[in-house]
Structures are given as C-alpha cells and as structure tokens.
Short mmCIF file of C-alpha atoms in Angstrom, two decimals:
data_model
loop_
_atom_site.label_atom_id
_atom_site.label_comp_id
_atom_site.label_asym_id
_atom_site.label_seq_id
_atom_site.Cartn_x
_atom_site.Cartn_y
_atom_site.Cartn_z
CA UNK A 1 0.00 0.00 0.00
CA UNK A 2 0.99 3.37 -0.82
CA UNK A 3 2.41 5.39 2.18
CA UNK A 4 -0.64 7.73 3.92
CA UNK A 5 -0.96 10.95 1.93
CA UNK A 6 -1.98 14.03 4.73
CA UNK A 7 -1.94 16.84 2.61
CA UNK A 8 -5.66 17.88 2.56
CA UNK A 9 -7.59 17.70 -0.33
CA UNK A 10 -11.44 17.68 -0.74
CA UNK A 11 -14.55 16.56 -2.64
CA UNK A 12 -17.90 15.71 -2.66
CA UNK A 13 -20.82 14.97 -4.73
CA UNK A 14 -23.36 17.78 -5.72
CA UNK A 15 -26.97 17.30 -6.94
CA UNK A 16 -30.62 17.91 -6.07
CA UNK A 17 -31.96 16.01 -4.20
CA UNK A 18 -28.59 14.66 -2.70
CA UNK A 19 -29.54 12.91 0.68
CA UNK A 20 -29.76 9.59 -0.45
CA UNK A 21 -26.34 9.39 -2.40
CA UNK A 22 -24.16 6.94 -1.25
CA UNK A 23 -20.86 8.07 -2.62
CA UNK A 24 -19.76 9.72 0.49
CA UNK A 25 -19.71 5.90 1.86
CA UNK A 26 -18.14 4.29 -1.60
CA UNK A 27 -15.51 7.44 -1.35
CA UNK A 28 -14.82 8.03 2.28
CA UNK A 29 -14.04 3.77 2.39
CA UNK A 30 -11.25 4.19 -0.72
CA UNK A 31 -9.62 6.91 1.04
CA UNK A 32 -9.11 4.87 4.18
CA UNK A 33 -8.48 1.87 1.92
CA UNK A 34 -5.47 4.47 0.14
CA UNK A 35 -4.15 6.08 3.08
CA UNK A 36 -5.29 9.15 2.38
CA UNK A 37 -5.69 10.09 5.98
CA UNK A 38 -7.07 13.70 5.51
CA UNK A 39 -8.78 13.33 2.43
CA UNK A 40 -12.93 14.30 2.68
CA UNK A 41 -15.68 13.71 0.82
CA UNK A 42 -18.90 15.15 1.55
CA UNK A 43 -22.77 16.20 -0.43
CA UNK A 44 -24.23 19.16 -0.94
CA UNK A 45 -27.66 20.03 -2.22
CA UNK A 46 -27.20 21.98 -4.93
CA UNK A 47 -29.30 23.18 -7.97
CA UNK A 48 -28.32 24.40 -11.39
CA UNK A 49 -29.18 27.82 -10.43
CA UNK A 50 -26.60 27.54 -7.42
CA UNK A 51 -23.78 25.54 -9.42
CA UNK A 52 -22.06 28.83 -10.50
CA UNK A 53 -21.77 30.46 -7.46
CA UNK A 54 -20.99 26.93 -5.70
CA UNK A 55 -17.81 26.66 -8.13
CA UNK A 56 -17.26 30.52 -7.41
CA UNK A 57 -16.28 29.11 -4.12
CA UNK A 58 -13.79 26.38 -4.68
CA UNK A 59 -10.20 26.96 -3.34
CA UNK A 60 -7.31 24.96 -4.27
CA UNK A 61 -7.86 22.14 -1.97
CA UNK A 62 -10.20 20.98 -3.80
CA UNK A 63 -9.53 17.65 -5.63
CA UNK A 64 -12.98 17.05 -7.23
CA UNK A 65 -16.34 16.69 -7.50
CA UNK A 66 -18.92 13.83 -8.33
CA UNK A 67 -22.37 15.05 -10.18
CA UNK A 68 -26.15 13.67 -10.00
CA UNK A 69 -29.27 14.88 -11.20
CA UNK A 70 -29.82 17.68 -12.35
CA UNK A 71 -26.35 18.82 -12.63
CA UNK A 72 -24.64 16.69 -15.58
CA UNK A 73 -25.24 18.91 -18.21
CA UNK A 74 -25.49 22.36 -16.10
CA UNK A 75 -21.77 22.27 -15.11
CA UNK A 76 -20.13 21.71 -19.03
CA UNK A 77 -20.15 25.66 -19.69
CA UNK A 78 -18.33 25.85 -16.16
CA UNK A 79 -15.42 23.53 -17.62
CA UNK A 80 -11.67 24.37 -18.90
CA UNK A 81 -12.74 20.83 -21.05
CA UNK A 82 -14.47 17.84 -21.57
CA UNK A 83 -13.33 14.60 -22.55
CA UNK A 84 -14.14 12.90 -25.73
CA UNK A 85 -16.64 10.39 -23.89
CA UNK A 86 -18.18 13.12 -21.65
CA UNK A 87 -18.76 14.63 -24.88
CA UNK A 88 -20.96 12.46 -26.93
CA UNK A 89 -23.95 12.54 -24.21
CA UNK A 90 -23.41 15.85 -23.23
CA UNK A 91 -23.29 14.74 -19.79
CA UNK A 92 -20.72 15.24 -16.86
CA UNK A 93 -20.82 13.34 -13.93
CA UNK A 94 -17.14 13.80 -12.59
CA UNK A 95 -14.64 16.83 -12.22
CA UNK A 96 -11.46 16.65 -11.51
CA UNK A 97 -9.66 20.32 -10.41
CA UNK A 98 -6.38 20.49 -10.41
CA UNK A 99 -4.22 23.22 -7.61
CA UNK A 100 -3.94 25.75 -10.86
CA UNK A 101 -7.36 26.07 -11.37
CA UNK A 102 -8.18 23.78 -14.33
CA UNK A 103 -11.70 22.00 -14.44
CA UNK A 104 -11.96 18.60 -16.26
CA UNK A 105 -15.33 17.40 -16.75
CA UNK A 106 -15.43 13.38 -17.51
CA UNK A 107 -18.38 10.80 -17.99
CA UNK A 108 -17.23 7.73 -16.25
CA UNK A 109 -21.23 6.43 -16.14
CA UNK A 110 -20.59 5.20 -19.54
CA UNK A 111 -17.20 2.68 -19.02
CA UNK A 112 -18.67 2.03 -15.38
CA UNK A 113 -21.86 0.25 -17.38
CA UNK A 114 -19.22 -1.73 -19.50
CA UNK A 115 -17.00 -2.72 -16.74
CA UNK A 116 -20.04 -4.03 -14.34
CA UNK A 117 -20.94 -5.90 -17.63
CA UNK A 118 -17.67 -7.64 -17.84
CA UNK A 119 -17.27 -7.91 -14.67
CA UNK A 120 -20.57 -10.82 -15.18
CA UNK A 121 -18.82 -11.94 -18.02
CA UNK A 122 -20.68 -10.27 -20.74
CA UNK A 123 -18.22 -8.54 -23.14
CA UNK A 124 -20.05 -8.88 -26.25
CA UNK A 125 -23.81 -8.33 -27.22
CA UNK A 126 -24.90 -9.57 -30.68
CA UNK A 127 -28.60 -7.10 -29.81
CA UNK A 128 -29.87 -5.80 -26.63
CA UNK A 129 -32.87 -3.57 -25.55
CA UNK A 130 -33.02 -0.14 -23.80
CA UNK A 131 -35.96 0.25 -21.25
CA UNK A 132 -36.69 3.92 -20.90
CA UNK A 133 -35.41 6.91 -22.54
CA UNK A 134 -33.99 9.33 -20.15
CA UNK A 135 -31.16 10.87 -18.71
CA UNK A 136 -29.34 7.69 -17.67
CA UNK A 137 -30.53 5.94 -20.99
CA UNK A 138 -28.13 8.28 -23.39
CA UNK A 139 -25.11 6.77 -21.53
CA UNK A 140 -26.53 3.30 -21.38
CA UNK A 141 -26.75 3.83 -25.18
CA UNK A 142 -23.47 5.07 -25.12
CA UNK A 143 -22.10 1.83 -23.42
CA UNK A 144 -24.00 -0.59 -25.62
CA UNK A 145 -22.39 1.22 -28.57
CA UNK A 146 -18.96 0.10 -27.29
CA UNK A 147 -19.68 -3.71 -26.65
CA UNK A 148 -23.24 -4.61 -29.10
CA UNK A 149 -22.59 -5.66 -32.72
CA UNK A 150 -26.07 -5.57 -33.83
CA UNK A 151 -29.03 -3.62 -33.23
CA UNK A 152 -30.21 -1.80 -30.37
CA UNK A 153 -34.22 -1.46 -29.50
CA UNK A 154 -35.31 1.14 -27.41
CA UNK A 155 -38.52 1.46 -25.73
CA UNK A 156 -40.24 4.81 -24.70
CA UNK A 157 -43.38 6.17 -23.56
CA UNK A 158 -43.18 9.65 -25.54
CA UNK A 159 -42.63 11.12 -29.68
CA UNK A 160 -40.23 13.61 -28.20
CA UNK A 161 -38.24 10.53 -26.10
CA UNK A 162 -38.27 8.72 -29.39
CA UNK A 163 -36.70 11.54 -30.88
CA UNK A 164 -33.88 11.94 -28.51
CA UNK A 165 -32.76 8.74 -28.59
CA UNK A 166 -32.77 8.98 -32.95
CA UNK A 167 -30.85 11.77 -31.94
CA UNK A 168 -28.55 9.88 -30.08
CA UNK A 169 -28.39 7.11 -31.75
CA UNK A 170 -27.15 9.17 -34.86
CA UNK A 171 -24.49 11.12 -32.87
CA UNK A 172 -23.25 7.51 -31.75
CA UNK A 173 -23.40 6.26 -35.01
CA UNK A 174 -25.41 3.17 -33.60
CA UNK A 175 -28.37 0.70 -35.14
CA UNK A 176 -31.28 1.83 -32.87
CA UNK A 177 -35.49 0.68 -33.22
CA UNK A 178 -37.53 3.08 -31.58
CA UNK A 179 -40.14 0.93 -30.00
CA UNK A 180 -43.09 2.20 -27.80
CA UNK A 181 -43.44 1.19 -24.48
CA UNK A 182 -46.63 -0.33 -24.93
CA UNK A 183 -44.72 -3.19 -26.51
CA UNK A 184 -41.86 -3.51 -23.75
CA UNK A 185 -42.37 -7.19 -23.06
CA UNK A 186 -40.73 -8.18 -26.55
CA UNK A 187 -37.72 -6.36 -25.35
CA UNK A 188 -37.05 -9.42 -22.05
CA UNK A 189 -36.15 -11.33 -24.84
CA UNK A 190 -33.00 -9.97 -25.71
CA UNK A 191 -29.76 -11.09 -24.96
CA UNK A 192 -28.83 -7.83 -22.72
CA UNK A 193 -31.75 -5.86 -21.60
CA UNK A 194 -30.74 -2.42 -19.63
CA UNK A 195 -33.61 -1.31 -17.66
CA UNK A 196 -32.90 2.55 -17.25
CA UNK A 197 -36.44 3.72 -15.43
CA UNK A 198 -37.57 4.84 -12.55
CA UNK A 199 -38.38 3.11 -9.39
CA UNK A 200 -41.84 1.15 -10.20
CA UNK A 201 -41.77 1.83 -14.21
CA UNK A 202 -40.91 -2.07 -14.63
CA UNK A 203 -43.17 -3.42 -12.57
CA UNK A 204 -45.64 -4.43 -14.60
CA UNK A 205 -43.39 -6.51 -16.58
CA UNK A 206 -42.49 -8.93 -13.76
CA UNK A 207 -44.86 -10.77 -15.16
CA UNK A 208 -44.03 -11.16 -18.74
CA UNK A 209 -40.29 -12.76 -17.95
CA UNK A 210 -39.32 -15.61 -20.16
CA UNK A 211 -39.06 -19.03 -19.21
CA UNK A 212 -35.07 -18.75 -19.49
CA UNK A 213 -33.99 -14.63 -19.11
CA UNK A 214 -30.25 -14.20 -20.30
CA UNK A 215 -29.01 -10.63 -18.15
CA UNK A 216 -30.95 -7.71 -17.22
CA UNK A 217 -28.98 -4.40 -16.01
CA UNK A 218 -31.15 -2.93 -14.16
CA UNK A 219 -29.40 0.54 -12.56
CA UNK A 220 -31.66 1.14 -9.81
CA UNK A 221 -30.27 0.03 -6.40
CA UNK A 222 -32.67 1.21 -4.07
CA UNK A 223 -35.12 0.11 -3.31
CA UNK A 224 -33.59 -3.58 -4.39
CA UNK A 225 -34.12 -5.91 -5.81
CA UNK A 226 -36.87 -4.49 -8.31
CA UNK A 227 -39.67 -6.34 -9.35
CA UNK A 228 -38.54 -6.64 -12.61
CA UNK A 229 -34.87 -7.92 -11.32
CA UNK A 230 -36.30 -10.61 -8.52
CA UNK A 231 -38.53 -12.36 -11.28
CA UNK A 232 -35.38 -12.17 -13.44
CA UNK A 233 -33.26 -13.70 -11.16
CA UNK A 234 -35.91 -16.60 -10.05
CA UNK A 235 -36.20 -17.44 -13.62
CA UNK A 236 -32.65 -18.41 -13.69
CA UNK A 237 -31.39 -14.90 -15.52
CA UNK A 238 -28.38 -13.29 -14.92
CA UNK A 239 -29.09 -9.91 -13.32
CA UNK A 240 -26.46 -6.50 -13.19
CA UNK A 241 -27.56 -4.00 -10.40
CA UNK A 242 -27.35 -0.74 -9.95
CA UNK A 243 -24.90 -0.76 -7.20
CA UNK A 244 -22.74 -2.65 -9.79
CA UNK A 245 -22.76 0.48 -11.86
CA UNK A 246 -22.47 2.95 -9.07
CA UNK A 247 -19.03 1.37 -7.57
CA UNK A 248 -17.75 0.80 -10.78
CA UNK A 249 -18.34 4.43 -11.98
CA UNK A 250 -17.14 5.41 -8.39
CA UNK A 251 -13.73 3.59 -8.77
CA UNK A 252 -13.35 5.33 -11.95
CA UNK A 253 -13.44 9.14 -10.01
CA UNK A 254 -11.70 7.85 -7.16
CA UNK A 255 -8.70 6.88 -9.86
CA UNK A 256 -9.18 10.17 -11.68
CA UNK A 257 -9.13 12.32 -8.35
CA UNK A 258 -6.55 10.89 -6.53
CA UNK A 259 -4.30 10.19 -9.25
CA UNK A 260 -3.99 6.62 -7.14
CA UNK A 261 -5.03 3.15 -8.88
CA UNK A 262 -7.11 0.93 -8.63
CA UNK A 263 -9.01 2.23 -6.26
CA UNK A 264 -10.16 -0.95 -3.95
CA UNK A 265 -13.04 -1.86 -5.53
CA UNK A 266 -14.03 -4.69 -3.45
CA UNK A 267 -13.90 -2.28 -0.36
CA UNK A 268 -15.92 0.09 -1.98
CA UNK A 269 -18.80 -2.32 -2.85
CA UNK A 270 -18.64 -3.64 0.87
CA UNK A 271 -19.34 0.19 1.99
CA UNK A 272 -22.04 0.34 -0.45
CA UNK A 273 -24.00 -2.32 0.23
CA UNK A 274 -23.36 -1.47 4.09
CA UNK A 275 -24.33 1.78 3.82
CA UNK A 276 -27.64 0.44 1.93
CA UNK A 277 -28.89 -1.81 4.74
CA UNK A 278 -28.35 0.71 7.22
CA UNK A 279 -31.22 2.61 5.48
#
C-alpha cells in the first residue's frame, strides 16, 4: 500500500436532491483503503441555479467533485474541457480540479456500465434492448455502442423521447429501433436488456419474464431488488444491479481524483452495500 498521503484535499458529490447518495460511503471507504488520511468527501444540495456560485467558491484544496441529477449537463459551460466520452452525451458526472485552477469534466457512467458488464462476463452483445429513454438511458446507449454488434431497441413512452434517442443514436453512429413502451415485453427477450427507469416503471413486466432470461442491467439500487430484477433472477437470468454500476463508476473518479489506482473496488462495494442496509 501506498504510504498515507496528509496533505488535505477535498470533494464531494453535488446534486438535487442529494440525501440519499451513497458516494460519500463508496468514497470516504477508498480513502481509508489508500491512506489518504485527511482526504474528505462530503454532499451538498445543490441546484443548477446555485452551481455557478458553488464553483465561485472552490479553493485549491479541492480535488474534485462527483455530479447527479440535475447537474450533468449544467456544469459543461463551467469547464476548462471535456473529454471525448463526456462529450458524446453531453453529460458530466465527474470533475477533476487540479491546484492551478483547471476543471476537467469526464463521464465515467458510460465505461462504469461496460465494466459491471464484464465484470458478469458479458463482453459482447450480438442485440440488446433499452428500457426507458432518459437521462441515464443516453449513456446506457453510449455503453452498448462500445460492446453490441447488432441492433439496439429502445422502448419509450413519448414522440419527443423517441426523438432523442434517434438523436442519439445518430451522434453515436449506432443501429437503434424506436419501439413504444406499450410493446416492452418483446424487449425481455433480448440477450442484454438495460432497464434505465424509474423506481416502479418495470413493474408491470415482472410478469411477462421468459421461461429462461439471459441478463438484465437494471441501474436502480434502491429500493432492491426491483420487481422486474427478482422475477429475473428466479427465472434463472443473470441480473447486473445498480450498485454494480455505481461502484464501478465510483472507482473510476476515485482513480481520476486521486491520481492513485485501482481504487479498492471490493472495499468500496462492501461500503455500499453497508451503507444500503443501514437505510
């Protein structure tokens, strides 16, 4: 192990609502795991409206920052730049800042979903299906582009969600089917289904799991396990969690922040799922 590093350095994940994050847990428990005795890592609530004056007030001890909702594509005009992968979703979820003053804005949602996906052996997709069409959806899109060889479906509720993903899908330069979401049970059958909805939205389709599932990512992790995930699983399917994504993602900033790798990820999923059933 590295010898303890005590010059003080800070970060923290901002977002609105923020209470319910558990990166202070995944982040505090790779610091201790680093020796990076007085390293902190706290939340804040904060709201796009805010996020200027929030940045206004960062001193050089700062080390970096983690983004949620609604925040990911707020922050980009606050940026000195923005990677390549950030870039294709317009969407930021980590900053790194540097002691001169530099802001680096990276997306490490979309390589977290491929490494929790390898990580259950999946490296490869020959199709797969999208559940939802939101925020989180662009990147799972994103992801999908990097490890599916055939076509991607995606199911949405709206015209305008349908568009965004075409959208999308065209900056990405990937084979997407805009399906509506009336038809979501054809998408269990896939190979890789990515369930990218709210809390309840896949409820209904508990139901409708085939006989023999083959892996559902589902990125919710709380409450868990979904409907959608424990019918998967009892069917004999391989299922991805959200928590998968989350540490993997987290490891990722950790890495990027610290300048220290790997971060532990094995420690950090303990604190995860510690911090979950202490809720």
């Amino acid at each position: 192990m590295p010898a303890p590093a005590t010059d003080r350095r800070r970060a923290a994940v901002l977002g609105s609502p923020i209470a319910h994050s558990l990166s202070p847990a995944l982040h505090r428990a790779a610091y201790a795991e680093l020796g990076l005795v007085d390293w902190t890592y706290d939340r804040f609530d904060v709201d796009e409206a805010a996020l200027p004056g929030f940045f206004e007030g960062l001193g050089p001890e700062w080390a970096g920052l983690s983004l949620t909702m609604p925040l990911k594509r707020a922050v980009i005009p606050l940026l000195d730049s923005v990677s390549e992968t950030a870039a294709s979703v317009d969407a930021v979820n980590t900053v790194v800042l540097t002691e001169d003053g530099r802001r680096t804005g990276d997306n490490t949602d979309i390589p977290g979903i491929v490494a929790a996906l390898r990580e259950h052996g999946i490296e490869k997709a020959e199709t797969a299906a999208i559940l939802g069409a939101g925020a989180t959806a662009s990147s799972a899109l994103a992801a999908l582009a990097r490890i599916c060889t055939g076509e991607i479906a995606v199911y949405v509720r709206s015209a305008a969600r349908a568009d965004e993903m075409r959208g999308w899908a065209q900056r990405l330069d990937v084979d997407v089917r805009i399906a509506d979401w009336a038809d979501a049970e054809e998408a269990l059958r896939a190979p890789l289904v990515v369930a990218t909805t709210p809390a309840g939205a896949t409820d209904g389709l508990a139901a409708a799991v085939p006989q023999m599932p083959t892996t559902l990512f589902d990125v919710l992790y709380d409450p868990w396990p979904t409907a959608l995930a424990a019918r998967w699983s009892a069917c004999g399917g391989a299922v991805v969690s959200g928590l998968d994504l989350l540490v993997h993602q987290a490891v990722l900033q950790v890495e990027q922040m610290t300048g220290r790798a790997p971060a532990p990820l094995a420690t950090m999923r303990k604190a995860g799922e510690q911090a979950l059933a202490d809720r």
